[in-house]
PDB file of C-alpha atoms in Angstrom:
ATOM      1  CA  UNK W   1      16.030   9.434   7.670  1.00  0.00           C
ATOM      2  CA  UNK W   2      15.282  11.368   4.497  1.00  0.00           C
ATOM      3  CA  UNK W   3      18.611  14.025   4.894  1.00  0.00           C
ATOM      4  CA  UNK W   4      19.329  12.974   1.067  1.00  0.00           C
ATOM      5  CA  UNK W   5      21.479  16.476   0.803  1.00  0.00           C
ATOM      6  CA  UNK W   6      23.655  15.252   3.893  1.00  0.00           C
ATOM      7  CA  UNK W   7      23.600  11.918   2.174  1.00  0.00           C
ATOM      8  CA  UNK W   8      24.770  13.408  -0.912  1.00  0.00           C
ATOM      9  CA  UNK W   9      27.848  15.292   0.745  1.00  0.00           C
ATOM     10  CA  UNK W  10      28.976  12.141   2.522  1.00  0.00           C
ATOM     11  CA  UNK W  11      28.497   9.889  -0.828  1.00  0.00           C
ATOM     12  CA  UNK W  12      30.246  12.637  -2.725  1.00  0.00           C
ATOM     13  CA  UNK W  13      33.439  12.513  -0.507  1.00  0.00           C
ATOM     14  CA  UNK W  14      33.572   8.396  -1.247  1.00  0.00           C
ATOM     15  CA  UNK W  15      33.472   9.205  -5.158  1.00  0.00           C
ATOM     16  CA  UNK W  16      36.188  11.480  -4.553  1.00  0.00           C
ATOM     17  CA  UNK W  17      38.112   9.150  -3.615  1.00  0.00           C
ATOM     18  CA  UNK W  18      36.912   6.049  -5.590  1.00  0.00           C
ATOM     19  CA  UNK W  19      35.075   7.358  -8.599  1.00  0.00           C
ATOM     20  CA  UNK W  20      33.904   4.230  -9.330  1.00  0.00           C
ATOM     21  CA  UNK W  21      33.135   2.755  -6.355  1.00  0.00           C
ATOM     22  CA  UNK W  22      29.641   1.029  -7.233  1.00  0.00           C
ATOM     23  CA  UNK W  23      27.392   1.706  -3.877  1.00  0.00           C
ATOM     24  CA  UNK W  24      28.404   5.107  -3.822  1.00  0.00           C
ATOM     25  CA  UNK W  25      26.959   5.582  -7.077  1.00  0.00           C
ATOM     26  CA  UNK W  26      23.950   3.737  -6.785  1.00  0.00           C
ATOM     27  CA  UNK W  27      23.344   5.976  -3.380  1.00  0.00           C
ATOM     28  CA  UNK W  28      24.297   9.393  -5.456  1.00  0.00           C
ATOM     29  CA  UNK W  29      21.689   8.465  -8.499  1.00  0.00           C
ATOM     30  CA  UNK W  30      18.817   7.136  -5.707  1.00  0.00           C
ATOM     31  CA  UNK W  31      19.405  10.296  -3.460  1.00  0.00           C
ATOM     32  CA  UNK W  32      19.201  12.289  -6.623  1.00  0.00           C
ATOM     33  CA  UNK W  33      15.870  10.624  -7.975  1.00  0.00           C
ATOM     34  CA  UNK W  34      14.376  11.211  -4.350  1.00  0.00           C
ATOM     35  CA  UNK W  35      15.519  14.477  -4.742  1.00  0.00           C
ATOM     36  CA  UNK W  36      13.797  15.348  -7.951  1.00  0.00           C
ATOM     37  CA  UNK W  37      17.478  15.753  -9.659  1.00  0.00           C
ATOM     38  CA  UNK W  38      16.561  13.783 -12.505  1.00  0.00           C
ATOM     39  CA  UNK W  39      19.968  14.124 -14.972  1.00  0.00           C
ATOM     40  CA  UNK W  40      21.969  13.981 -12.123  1.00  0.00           C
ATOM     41  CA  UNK W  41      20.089  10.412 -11.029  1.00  0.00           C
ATOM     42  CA  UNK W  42      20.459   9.333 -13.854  1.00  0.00           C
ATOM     43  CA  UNK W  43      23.904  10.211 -14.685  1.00  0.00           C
ATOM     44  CA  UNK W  44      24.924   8.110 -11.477  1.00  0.00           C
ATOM     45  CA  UNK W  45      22.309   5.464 -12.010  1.00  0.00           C
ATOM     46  CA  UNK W  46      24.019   4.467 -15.311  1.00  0.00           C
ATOM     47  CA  UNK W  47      27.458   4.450 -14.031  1.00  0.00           C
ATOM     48  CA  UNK W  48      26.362   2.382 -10.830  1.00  0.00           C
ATOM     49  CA  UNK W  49      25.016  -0.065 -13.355  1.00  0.00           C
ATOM     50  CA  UNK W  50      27.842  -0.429 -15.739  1.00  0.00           C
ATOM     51  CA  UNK W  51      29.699  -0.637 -12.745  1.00  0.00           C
ATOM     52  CA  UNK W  52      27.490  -3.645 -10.994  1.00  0.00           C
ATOM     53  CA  UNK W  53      25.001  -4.944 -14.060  1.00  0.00           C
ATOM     54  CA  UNK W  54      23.898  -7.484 -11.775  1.00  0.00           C
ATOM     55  CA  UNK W  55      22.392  -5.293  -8.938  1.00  0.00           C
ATOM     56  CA  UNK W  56      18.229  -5.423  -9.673  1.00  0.00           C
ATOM     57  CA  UNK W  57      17.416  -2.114  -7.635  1.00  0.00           C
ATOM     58  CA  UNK W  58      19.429  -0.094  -9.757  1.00  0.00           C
ATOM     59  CA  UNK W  59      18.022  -0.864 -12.685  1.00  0.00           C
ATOM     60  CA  UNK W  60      14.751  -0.227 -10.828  1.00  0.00           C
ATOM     61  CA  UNK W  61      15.722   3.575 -10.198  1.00  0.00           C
ATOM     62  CA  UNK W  62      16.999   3.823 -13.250  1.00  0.00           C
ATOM     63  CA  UNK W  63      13.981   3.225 -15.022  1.00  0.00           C
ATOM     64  CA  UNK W  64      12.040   5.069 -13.054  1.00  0.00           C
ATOM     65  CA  UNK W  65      14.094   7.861 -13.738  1.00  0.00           C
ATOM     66  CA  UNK W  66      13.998   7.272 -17.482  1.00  0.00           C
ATOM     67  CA  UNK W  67      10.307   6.881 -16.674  1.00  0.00           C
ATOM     68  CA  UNK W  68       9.900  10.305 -14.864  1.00  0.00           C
ATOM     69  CA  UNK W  69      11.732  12.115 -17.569  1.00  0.00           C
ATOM     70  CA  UNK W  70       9.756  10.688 -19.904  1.00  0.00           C
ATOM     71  CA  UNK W  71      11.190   8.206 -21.846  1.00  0.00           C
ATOM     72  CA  UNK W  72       9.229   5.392 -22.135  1.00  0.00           C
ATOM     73  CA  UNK W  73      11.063   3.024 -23.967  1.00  0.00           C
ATOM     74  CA  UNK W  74      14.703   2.744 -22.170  1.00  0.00           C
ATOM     75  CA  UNK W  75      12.408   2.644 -18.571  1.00  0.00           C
ATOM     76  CA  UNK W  76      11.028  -0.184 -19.680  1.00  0.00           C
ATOM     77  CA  UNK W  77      14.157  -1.692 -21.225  1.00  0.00           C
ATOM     78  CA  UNK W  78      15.578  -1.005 -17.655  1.00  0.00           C
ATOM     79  CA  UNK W  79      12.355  -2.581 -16.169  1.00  0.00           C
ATOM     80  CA  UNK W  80      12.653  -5.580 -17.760  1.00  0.00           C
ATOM     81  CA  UNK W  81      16.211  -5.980 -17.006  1.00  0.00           C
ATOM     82  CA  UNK W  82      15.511  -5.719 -13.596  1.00  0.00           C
ATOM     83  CA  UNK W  83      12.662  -8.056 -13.467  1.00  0.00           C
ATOM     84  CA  UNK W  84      14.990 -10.739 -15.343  1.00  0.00           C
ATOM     85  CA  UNK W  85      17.348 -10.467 -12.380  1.00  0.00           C
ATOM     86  CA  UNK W  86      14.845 -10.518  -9.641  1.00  0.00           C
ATOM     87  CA  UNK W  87      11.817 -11.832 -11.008  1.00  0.00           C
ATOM     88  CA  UNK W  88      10.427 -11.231  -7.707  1.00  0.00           C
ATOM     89  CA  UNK W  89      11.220  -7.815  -6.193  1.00  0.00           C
ATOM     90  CA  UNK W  90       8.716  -5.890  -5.103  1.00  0.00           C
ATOM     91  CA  UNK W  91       7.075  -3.204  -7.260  1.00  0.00           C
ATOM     92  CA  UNK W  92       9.068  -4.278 -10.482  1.00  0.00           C
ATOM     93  CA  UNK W  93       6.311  -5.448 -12.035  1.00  0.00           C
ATOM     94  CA  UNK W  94       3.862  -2.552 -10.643  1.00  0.00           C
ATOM     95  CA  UNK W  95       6.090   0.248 -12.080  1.00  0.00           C
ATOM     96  CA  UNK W  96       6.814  -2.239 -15.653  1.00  0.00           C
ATOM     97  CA  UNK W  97       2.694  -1.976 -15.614  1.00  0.00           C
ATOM     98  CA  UNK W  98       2.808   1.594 -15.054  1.00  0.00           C
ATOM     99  CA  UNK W  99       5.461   2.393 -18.112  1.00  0.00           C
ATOM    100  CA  UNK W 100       3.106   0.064 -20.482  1.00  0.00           C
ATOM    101  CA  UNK W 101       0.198   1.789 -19.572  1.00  0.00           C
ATOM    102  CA  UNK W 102       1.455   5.342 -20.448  1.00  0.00           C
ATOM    103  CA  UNK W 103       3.094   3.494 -23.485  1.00  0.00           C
ATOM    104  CA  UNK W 104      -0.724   2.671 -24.109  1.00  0.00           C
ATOM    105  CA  UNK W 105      -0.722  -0.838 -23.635  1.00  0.00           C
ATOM    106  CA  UNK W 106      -3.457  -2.166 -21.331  1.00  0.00           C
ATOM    107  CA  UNK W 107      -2.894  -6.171 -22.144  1.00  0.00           C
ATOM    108  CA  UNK W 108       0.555  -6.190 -20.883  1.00  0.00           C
ATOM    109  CA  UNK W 109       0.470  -3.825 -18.467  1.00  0.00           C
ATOM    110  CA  UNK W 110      -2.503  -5.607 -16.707  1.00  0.00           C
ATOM    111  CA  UNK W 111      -0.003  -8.620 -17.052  1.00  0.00           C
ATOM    112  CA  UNK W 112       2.460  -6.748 -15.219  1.00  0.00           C
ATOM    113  CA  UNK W 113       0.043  -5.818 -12.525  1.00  0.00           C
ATOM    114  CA  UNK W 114      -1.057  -9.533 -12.115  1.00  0.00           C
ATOM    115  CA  UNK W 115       2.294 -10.924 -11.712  1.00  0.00           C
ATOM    116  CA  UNK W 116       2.776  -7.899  -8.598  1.00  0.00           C
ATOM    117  CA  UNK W 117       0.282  -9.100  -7.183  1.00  0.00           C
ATOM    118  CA  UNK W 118       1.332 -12.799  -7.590  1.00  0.00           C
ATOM    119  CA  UNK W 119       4.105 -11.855  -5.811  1.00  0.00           C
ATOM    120  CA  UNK W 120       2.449  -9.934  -3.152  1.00  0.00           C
ATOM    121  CA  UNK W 121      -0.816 -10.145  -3.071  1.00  0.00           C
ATOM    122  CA  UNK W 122      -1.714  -6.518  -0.301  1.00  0.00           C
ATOM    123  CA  UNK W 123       0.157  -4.079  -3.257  1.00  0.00           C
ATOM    124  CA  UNK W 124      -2.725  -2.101  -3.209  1.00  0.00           C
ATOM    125  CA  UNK W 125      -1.622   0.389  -6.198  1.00  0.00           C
ATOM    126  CA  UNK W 126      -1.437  -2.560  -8.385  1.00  0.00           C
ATOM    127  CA  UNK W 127      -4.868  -4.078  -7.101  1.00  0.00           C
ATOM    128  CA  UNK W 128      -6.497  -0.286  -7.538  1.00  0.00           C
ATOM    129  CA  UNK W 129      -4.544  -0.053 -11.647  1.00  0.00           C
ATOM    130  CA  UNK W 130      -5.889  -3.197 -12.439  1.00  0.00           C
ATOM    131  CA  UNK W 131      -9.603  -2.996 -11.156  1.00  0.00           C
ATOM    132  CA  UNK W 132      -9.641   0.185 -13.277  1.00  0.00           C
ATOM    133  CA  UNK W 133      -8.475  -1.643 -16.621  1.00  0.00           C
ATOM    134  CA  UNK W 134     -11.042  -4.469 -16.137  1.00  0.00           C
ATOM    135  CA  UNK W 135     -13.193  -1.909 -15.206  1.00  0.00           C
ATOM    136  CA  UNK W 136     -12.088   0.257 -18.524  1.00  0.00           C
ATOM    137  CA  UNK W 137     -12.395  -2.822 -20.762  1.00  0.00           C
ATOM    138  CA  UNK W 138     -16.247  -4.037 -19.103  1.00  0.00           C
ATOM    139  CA  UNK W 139     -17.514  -0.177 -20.060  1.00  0.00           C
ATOM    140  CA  UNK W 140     -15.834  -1.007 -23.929  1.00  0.00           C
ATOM    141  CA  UNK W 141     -18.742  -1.348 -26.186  1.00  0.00           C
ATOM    142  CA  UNK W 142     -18.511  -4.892 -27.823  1.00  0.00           C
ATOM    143  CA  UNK W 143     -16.077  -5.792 -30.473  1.00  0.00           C
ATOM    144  CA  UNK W 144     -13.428  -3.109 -29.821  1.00  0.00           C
ATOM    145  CA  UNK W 145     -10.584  -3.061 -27.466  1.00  0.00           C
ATOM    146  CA  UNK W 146     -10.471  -0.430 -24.796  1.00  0.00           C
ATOM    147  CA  UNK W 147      -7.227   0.528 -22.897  1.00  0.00           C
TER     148      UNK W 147
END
């Protein structure tokens, strides 16, 4: 229902008791991300995924954390870790396409948004990002690359 401070009480109380109790975490670090709380996201988001490596969705959060913070290069480390345990999940790809792009690189990312919408083809966002990089590379004058 969106209460992500009540959530946080209630998920605090579990990791009282079992500290590393793996959904607890996971639901700390996503309530945090919601939240804005981006240490404390992804303080939890790491420790749910040592905890569970195999879970796709936190490595998902995680990235996007990394991504929202800024760093670039372990989001899409976490990204592609995700995407190599769930090759399909919906919006991996998008947000991998989104972390290349600010990384400035167009090729791949358009890549990334192709194989979103291979996977589902009404994402919208990823339709919109990559209609703008064909439309971005079209308006390049000839014989250089545009991103």
């Amino acid at each position: 229902r969106g209460e992500f401070g009540q959530a946080l009480t209630i998920y605090h109380q579990v990791l009282a008791r079992d500290p590393n109790y793996w959904p607890a975490n996971y639901n700390v670090g996503y309530c945090y991300y919601r939240l804005g709380y981006l240490d404390e996201a992804e303080q939890f988001l790491a420790r749910a995924a040592a905890l569970n490596p195999s879970d796709a969705d936190t490595f998902v959060y995680l990235g996007l954390t990394y991504f929202k913070m800024g760093r670039l290069q372990p989001a899409e480390s976490a990204l592609r870790h995700a995407i190599a345990l769930d090759r399909r999940g919906r919006g991996y790809h998008f947000a991998l396409g989104m972390i290349l792009l600010n990384r400035g690189e167009p090729e791949q990312a358009r890549e990334e948004f192709r194989a979103e919408l291979a996977n589902f083809p009404d994402e919208a966002a990823a339709a919109r990002q990559l209609q703008e990089l064909e439309e971005k590379q079209e308006a390049a004058p000839p014989g250089r690359s545009n991103p």
